[in-house]
Coordinates of C-alpha atoms (C1' of nucleotides) in Angstrom, one line a residue:
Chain A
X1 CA 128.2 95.4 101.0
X2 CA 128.0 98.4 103.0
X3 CA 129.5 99.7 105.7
X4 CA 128.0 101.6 108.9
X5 CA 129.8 104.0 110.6
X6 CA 128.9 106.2 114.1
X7 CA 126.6 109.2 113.0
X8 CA 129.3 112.0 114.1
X9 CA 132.2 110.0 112.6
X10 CA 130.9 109.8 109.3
X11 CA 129.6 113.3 109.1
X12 CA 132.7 114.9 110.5
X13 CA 134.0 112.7 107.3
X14 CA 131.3 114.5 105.3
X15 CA 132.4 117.9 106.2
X16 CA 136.4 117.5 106.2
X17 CA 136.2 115.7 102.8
X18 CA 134.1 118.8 101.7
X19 CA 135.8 121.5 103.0
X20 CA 139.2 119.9 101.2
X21 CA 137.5 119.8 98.3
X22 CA 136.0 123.0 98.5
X23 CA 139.2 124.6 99.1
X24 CA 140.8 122.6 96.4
X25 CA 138.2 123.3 93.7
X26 CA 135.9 125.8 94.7
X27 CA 132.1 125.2 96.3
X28 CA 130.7 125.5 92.8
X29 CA 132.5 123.3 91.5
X30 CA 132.6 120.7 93.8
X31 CA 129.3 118.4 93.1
X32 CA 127.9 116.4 95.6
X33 CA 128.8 113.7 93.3
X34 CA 132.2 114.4 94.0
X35 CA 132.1 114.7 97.4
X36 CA 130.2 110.9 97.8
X37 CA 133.1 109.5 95.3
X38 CA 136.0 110.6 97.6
X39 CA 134.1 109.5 101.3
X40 CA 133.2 106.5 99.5
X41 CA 129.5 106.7 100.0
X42 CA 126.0 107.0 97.7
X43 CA 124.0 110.3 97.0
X44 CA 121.4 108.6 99.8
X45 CA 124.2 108.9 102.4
X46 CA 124.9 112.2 101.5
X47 CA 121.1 113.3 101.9
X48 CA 120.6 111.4 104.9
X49 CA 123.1 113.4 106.7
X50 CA 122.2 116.8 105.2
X51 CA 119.3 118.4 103.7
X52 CA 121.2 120.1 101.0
X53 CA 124.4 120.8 99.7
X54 CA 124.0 124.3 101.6
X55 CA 123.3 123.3 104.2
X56 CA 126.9 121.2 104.8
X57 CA 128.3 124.7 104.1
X58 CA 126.6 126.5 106.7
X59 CA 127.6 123.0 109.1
X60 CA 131.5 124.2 107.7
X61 CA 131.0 128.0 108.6
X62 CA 129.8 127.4 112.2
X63 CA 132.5 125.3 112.4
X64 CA 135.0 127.8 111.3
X65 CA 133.4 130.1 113.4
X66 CA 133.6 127.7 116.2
X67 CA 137.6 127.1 115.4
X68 CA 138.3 130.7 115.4
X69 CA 136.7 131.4 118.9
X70 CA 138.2 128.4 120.3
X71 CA 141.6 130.3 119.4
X72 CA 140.3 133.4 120.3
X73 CA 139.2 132.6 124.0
X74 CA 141.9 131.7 126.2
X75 CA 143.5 135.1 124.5
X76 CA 141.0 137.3 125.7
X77 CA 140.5 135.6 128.9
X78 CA 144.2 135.9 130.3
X79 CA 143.8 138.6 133.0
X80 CA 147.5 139.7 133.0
X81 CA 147.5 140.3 129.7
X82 CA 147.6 144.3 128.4
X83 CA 144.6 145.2 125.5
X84 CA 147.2 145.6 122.9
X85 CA 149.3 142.9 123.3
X86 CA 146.2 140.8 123.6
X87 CA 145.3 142.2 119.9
X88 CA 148.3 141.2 118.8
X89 CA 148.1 138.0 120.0
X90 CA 144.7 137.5 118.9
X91 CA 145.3 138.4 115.0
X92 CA 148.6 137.2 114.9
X93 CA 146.4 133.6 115.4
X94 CA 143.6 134.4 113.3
X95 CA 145.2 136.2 110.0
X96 CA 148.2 134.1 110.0
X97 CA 146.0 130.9 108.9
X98 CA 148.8 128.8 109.6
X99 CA 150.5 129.9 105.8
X100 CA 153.2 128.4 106.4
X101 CA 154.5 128.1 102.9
X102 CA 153.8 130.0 99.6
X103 CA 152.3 127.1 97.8
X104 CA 149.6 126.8 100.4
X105 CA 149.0 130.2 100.3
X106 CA 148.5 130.2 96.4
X107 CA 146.5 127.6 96.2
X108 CA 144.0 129.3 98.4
X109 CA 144.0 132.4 96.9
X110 CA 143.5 130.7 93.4
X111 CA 140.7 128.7 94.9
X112 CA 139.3 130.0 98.2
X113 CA 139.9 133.8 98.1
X114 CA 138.9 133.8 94.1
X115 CA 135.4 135.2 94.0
X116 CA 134.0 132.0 92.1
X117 CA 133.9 131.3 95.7
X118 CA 132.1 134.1 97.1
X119 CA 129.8 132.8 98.6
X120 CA 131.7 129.9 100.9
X121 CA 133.7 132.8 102.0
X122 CA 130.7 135.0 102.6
X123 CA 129.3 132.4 105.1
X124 CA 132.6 131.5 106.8
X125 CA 133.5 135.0 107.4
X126 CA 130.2 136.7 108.5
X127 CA 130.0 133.4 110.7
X128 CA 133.9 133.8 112.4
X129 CA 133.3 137.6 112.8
X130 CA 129.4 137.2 114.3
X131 CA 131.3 135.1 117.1
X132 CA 134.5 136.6 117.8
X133 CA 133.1 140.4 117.3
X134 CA 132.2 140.5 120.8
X135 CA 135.8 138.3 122.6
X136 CA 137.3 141.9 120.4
X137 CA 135.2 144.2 121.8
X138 CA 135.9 143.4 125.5
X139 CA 139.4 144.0 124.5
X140 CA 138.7 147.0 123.4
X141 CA 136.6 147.6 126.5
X142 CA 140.2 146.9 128.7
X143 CA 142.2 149.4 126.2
X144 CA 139.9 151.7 127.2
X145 CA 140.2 151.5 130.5
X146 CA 143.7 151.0 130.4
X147 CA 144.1 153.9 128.6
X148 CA 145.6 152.6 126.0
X149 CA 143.0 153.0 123.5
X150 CA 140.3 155.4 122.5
X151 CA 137.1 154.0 121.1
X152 CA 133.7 155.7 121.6
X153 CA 131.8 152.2 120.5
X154 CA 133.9 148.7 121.2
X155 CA 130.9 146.5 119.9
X156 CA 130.6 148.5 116.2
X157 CA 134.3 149.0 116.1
X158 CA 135.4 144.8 116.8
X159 CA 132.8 143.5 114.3
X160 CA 134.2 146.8 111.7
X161 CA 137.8 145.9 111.8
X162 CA 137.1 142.5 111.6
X163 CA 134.7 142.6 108.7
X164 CA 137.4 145.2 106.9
X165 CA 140.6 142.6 108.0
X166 CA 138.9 139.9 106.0
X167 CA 138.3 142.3 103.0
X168 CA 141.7 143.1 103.2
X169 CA 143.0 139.4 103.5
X170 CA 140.7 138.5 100.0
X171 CA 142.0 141.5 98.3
X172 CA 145.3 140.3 99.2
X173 CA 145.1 136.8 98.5
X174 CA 143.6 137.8 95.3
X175 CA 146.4 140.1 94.0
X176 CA 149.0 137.3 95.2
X177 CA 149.5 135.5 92.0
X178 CA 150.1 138.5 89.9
X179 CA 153.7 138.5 91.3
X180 CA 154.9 136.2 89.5
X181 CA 154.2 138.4 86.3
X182 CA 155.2 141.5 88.1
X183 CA 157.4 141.5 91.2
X184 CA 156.5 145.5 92.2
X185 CA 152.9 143.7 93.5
X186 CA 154.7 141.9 96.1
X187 CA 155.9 145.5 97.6
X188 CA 152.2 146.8 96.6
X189 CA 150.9 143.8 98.7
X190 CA 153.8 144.4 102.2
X191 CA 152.8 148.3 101.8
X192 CA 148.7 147.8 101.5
X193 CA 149.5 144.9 104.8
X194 CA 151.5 148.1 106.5
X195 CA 148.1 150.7 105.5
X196 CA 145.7 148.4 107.5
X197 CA 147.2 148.1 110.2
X198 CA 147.6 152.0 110.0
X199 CA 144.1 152.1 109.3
X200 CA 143.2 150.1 112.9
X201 CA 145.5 151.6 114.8
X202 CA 143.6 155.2 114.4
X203 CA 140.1 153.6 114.4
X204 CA 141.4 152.4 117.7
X205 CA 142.8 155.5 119.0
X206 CA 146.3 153.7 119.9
X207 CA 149.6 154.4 119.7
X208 CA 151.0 154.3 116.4
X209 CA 153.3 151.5 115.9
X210 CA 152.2 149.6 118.9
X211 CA 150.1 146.9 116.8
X212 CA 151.7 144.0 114.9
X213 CA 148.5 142.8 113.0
X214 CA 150.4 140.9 110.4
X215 CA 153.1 138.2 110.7
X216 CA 156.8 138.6 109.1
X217 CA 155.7 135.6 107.7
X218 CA 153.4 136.9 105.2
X219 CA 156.4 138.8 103.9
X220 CA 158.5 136.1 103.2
X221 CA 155.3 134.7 101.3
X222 CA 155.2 138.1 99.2
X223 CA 159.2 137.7 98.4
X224 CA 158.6 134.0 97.5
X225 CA 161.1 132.9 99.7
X226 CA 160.9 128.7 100.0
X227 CA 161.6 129.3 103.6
X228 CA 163.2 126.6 105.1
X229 CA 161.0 126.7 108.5
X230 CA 164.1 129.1 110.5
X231 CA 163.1 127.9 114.0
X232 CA 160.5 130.5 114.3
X233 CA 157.7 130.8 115.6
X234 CA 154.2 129.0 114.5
Chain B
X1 CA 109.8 134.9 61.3
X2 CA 112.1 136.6 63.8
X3 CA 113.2 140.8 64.7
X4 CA 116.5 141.7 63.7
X5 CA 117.8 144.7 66.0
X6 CA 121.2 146.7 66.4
X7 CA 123.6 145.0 67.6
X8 CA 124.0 147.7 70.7
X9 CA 120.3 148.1 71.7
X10 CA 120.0 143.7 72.0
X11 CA 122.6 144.3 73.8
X12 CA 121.5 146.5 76.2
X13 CA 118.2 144.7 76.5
X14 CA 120.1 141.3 77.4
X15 CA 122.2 143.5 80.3
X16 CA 119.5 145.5 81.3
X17 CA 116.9 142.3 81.7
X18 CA 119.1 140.4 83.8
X19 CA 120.4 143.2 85.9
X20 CA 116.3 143.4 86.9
X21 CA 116.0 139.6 87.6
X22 CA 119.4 139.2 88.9
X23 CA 118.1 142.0 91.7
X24 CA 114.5 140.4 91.9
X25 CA 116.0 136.5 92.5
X26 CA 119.5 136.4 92.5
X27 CA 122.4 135.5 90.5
X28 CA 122.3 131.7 90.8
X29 CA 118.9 132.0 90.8
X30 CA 118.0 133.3 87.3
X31 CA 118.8 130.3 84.8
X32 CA 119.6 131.9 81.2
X33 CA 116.4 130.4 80.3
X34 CA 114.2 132.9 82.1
X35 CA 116.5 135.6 80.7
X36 CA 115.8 134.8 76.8
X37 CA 112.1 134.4 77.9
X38 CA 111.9 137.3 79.5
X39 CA 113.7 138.9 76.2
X40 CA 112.0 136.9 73.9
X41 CA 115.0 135.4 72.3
X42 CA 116.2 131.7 71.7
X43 CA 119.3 130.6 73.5
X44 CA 121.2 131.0 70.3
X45 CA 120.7 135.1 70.7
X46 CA 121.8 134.9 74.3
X47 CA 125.1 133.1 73.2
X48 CA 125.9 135.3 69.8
X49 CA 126.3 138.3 72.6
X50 CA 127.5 136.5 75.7
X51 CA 130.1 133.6 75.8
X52 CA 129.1 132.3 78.9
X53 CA 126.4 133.8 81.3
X54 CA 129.5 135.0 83.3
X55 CA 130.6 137.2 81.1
X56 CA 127.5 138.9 80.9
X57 CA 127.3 139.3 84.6
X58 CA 131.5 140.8 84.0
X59 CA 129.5 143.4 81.7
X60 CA 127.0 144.1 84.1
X61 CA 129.7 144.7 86.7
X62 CA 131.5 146.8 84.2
X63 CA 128.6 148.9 83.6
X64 CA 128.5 149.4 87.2
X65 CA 131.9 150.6 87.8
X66 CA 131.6 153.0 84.9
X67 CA 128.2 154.4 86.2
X68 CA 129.9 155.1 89.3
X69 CA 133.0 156.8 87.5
X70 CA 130.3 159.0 85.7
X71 CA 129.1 160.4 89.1
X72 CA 132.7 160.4 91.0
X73 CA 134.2 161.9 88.2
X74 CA 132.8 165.8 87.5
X75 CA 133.0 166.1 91.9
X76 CA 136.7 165.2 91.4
X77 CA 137.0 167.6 88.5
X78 CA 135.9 170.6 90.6
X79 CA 138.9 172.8 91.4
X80 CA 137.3 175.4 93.6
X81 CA 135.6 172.3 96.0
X82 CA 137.9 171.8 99.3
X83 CA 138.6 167.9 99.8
X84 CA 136.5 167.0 102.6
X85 CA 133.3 168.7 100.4
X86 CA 134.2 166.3 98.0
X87 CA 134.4 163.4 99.9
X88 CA 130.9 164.3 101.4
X89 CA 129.8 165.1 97.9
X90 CA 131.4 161.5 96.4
X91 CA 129.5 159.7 99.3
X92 CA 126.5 161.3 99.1
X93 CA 126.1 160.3 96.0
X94 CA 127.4 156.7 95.6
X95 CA 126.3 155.2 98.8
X96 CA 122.6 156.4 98.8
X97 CA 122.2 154.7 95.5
X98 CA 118.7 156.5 95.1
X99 CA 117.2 154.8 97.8
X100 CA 113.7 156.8 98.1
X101 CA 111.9 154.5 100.1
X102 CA 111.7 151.8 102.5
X103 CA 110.3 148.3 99.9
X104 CA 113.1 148.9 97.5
X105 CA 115.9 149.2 99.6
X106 CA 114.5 146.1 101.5
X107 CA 113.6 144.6 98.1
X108 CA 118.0 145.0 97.2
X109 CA 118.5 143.9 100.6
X110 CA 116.8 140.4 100.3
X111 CA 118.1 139.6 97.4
X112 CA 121.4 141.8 96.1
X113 CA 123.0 141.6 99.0
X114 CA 121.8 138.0 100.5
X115 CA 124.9 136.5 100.1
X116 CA 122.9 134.1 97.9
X117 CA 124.2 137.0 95.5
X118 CA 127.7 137.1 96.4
X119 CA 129.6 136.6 93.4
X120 CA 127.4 139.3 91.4
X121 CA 127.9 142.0 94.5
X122 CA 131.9 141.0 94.9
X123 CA 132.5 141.8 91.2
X124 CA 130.1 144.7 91.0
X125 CA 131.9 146.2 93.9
X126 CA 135.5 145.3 93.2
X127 CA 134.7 147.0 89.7
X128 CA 133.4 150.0 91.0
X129 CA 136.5 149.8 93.7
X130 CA 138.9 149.7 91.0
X131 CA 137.4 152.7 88.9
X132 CA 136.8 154.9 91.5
X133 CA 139.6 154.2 94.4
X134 CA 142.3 156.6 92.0
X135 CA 139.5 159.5 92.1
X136 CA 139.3 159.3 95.9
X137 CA 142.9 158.9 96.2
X138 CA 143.6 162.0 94.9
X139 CA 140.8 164.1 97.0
X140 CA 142.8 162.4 99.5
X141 CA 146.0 163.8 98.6
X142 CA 144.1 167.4 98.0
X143 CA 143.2 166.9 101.6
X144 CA 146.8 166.0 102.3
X145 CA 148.2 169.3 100.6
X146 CA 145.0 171.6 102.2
X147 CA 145.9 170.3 105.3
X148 CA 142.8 169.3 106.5
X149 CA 143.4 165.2 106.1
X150 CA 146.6 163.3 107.1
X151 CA 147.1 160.3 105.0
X152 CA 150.9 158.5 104.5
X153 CA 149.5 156.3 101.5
X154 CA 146.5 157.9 99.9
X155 CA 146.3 155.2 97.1
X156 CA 145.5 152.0 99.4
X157 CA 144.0 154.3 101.9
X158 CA 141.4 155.1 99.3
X159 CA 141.0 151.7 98.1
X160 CA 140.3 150.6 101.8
X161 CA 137.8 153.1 102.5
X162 CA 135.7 152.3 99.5
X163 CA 136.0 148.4 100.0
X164 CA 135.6 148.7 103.9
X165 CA 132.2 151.1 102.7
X166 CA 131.0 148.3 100.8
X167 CA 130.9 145.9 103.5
X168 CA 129.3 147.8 106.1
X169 CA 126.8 148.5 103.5
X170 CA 126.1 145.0 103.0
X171 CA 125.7 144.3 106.4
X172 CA 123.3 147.2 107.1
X173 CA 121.4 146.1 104.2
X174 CA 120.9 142.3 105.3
X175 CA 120.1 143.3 109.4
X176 CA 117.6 145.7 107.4
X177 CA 115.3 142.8 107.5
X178 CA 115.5 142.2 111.4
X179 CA 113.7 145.4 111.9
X180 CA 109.9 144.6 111.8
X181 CA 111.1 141.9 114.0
X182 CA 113.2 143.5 116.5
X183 CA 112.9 147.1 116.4
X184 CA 116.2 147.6 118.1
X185 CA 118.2 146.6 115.5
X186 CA 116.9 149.9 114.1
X187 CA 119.5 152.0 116.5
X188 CA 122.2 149.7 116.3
X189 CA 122.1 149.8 112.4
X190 CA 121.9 154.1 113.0
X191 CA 124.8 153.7 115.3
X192 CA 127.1 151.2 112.7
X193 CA 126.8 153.8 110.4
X194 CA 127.8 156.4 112.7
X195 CA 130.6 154.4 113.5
X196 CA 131.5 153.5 109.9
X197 CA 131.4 157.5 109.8
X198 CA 133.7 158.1 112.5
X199 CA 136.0 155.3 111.3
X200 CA 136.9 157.1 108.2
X201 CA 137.6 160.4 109.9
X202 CA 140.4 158.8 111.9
X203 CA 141.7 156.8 108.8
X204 CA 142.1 159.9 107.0
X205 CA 142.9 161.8 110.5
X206 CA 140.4 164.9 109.6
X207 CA 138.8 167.0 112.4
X208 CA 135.9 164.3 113.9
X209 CA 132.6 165.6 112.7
X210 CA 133.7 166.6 109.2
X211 CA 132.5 163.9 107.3
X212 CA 129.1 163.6 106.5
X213 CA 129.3 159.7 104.4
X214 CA 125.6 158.7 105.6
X215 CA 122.8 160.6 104.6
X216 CA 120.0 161.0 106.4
X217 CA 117.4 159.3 103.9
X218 CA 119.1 156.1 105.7
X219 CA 117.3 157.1 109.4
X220 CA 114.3 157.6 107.4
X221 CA 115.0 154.0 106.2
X222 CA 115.9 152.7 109.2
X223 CA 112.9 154.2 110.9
X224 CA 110.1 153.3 108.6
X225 CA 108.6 156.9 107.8
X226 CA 107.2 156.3 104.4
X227 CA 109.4 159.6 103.7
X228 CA 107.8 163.4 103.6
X229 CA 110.8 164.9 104.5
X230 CA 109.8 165.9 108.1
X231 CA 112.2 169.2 108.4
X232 CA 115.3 167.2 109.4
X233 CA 116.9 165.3 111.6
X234 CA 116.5 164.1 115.1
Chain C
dT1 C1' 126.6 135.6 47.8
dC2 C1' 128.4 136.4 52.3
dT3 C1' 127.8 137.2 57.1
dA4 C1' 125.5 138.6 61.2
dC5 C1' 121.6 137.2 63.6
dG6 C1' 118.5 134.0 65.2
dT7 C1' 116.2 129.3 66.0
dA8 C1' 115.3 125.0 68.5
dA9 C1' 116.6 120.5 69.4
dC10 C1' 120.0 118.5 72.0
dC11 C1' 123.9 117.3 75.5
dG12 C1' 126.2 116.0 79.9
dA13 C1' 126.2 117.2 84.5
dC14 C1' 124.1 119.0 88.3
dG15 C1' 121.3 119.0 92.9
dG16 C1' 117.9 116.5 94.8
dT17 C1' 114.2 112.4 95.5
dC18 C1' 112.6 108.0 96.4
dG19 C1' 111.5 103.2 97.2
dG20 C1' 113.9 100.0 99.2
dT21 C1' 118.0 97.2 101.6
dC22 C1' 121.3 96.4 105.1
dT23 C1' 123.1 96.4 110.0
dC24 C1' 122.8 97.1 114.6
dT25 C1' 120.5 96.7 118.9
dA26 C1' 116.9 95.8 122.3
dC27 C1' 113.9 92.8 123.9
dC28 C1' 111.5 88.5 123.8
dG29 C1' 110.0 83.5 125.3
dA30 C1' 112.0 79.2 126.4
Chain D
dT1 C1' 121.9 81.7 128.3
dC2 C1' 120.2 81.6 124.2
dG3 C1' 118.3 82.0 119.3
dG4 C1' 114.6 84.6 117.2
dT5 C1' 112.8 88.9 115.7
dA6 C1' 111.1 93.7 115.1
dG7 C1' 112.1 98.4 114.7
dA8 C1' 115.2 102.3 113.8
dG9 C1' 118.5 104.4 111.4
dA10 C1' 122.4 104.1 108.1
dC11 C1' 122.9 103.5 103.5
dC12 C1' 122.0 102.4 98.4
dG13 C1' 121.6 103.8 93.5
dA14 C1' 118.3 104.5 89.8
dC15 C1' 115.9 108.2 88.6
dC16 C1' 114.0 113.2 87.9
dG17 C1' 113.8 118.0 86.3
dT18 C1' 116.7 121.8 85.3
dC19 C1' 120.8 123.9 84.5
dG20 C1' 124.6 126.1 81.4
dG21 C1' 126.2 125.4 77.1
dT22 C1' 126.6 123.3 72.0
dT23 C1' 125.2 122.3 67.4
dA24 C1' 123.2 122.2 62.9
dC25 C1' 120.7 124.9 60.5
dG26 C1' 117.6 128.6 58.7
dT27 C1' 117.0 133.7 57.3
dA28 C1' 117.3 138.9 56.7
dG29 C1' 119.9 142.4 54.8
dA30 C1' 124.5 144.4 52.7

DNA sequence: TCTACGTAACCGACGGTCGGTCTCTACCGA
DNA sequence: TCGGTAGAGACCGACCGTCGGTTACGTAGA
C-alpha cells in the first residue's frame, strides 16, 4: 500500500531529505538508497522525480542560489541605503549562514566544507555567486557614484570577491577542527577573517575599516564559547 | 609469467598513468580498473602500492605541490631580484602551466577543471597552496622592507592570493568553452584576468600596473590564433 | 626459505533500469 | 445523480552492470 502525494510536495521532500543528508554525510556518501529509506519511498519514486542522482544536486544548487538572492534583494533594492552599509548588510546575511552555535558549525566543516565534498560545494557556490554577482555589482556601481568606492570594473570585481569569500569560508571551515588540538588556530582563523576583509576593502577602493564582512559571531565560534544566545542579533 | 620492476619506477607508472586519464575523463570517471589495464597490472599490483585509490590521487596532489616548489623555489632564492620581479617571475611560471596552444588548454578545461573533477583540482591546489604560500609570503615581506608593497600580514595575504589565483583560473578555464559559441565571452575572460591582475596590486598595495600575473600566451588562447608569436600584444 | 610482488576470482554496495501496479480524476451513458 | 471506466501519472521493487576494495594463493629473487 502506497501512498500518493502532490508532485511539488514530495519532491521538495526529495530535495530537503537530500540536502540533510548530504550535509550530514557527504554527497558521496549518501546513496540514493539512503535517501528513498529516509522519505520512505522505492528507487522508482526516486527516478521518477529525477533523472539522476546529479541532477537532484543541481535542483539543490539553484535552490541555494535561489535562497541567497531572495536574501540578497530587498538589501540591494533599499534606495536610502549607502553602498557600504548595503555591503555590510548583504554579507553579514550571506557569510553568517545562520552559525549560530559551534556544533553546527563543525559539523559542517567536517562534512560540507571537507573536500570529500567538493563537488556539492562546487555547484552550490558557482550557482549562489552566478546569481547574486550582478545584485553586488550594482552596489558597487552606487559606491562609485557615491564616492565611496573606487572600482574600475563592478561586474568582474562582485563575481571576484565573491568567488574568493567562499574560498576563504572553506579554508576556514576546514582549519576549524584543528583547534581543538591547538588553540593558536583559533587566533590564525579571527586574523586570516580580519586579512579578507583587508583584502576587499582595497579591491574596492574603500575606506579602511569601514567594512564589517564577518560577524562577532564567528569569533565566539573560534573561542568555543557555548554562547548562551546574549540577546543579540540573528 | 609476470615483470617484476623497482619498486619506484611501478610506482611512478601507476601516478603517472592515472594523472593522464584522470585529465582525459576525470577523477570519478576513471575506475581503477582502466588504470591497471592501461598499466597492465592486476588489481592486486594497484593495491600493494596504493591503499585506496585516494591515496594515490593524495600522491598525485603531492607531486603537484612539489613540482610547483621546484619552480617557486630558485625565483625566491635569488637575492639580487626586487620583489615585484619575483612575483611576476613566480606567476609567470606557475599560472601558464605550459599552455602552448589552444586543444590542450580546452582539453584541461573540459575535464580538469569541470567540476566533475573537483575533489582532484581542490587537493591538487590546496597542496600546491600550502608549499608555495610561505615562498610568496616572504617576496611579500621583501616587498614590504623595499618599500614597493604594503602588506600588514604577509603570511595569509599570500595564502589568499594563491588560493583566490586558483579560482579565477578555474573559472577562466570552464567559460573557455563558451567561446566558439559566443565570441564575447572572449573579452570578458581578457578583462577577468585583468581584473584578477589589478586585484592583487591593491591587496599587496603596489604601484597599479606593476604586476604582470597573466601572460600573454592567455590572449592568444583566448583569441584562437593557433600561436606564431605575432610580435606582441594588442 | 623468506618476503616483496603479482594474480584473478570474488564481495557488497552503488547508481540506474524496467515491467508493471496503484490511485486519482475526468468523462461517460443511463 | 449516479456507478462504470479509461488514461495519466505516481509509485513499486527485482534486477543489471560496474565500482572500489578483499582474499587466497602463486612466483621471482635475495
Amino acid at each position: 500500500m502506497h501512498i500518493t502525494k502532490d508532485y511539488d510536495v514530495r519532491k521538495a521532500e526529495f530535495l530537503d531529505t537530500a540536502m540533510r543528508l548530504f550535509i550530514e554525510r557527504g554527497y558521496d556518501d549518501t546513496s540514493v538508497n539512503a535517501i528513498i529509506d529516509a522519505v520512505g519511498v522505492s528507487k522508482g519514486a526516486f527516478y521518477h522525480y529525477f533523472k539522476t542522482k546529479e541532477e537532484l544536486l543541481d535542483e539543490l544548487a539553484a535552490r541555494a542560489g535561489d535562497q541567497a538572492m531572495a536574501i540578497v534583494e530587498p538589501i540591494v533594492a533599499d534606495p536610502a541605503l549607502p553602498a557600504i552599509e548595503k555591503m555590510n548588510a548583504m554579507f553579514a546575511r550571506t557569510n553568517a549562514f545562520k552559525a549560530q552555535n559551534r556544533e553546527l558549525m563543525i559539523t559542517l566543516a567536517r562534512v560540507f566544507y571537507s573536500d570529500r565534498n567538493a563537488l556539492l560545494r562546487s555547484r552550490m557556490t558557482r550557482r549562489s555567486v552566478e546569481l547574486t554577482a550582478p545584485a553586488l555589482a550594482r552596489i558597487i556601481e552606487q559606491g562609485n557614484r557615491e564616492g565611496t568606492m573606487d572600482v574600475t570594473h563592478p561586474a568582474q570585481t562582485a563575481a571576484m570577491i565573491l568567488e574568493f569569500g567562499a574560498t576563504v569560508v572553506a579554508g576556514f571551515a576546514r582549519r576549524l577542527e584543528e583547534i581543538d588540538r591547538d588553540p593558536a588556530v583559533g587566533d590564525e582563523l579571527i586574523l586570516s577573517m580580519r586579512v579578507y576583509t583587508e583584502s576587499v576593502e582595497r579591491m574596492l577602493g574603500v575606506t579602511p575599516g569601514s567594512l564589517t564582512l564577518v560577524d562577532d559571531s564567528i569569533v565566539r565560534i573560534v573561542r568555543g564559547d557555548t554562547a548562551e544566545s546574549n540577546g543579540g542579533k540573528g
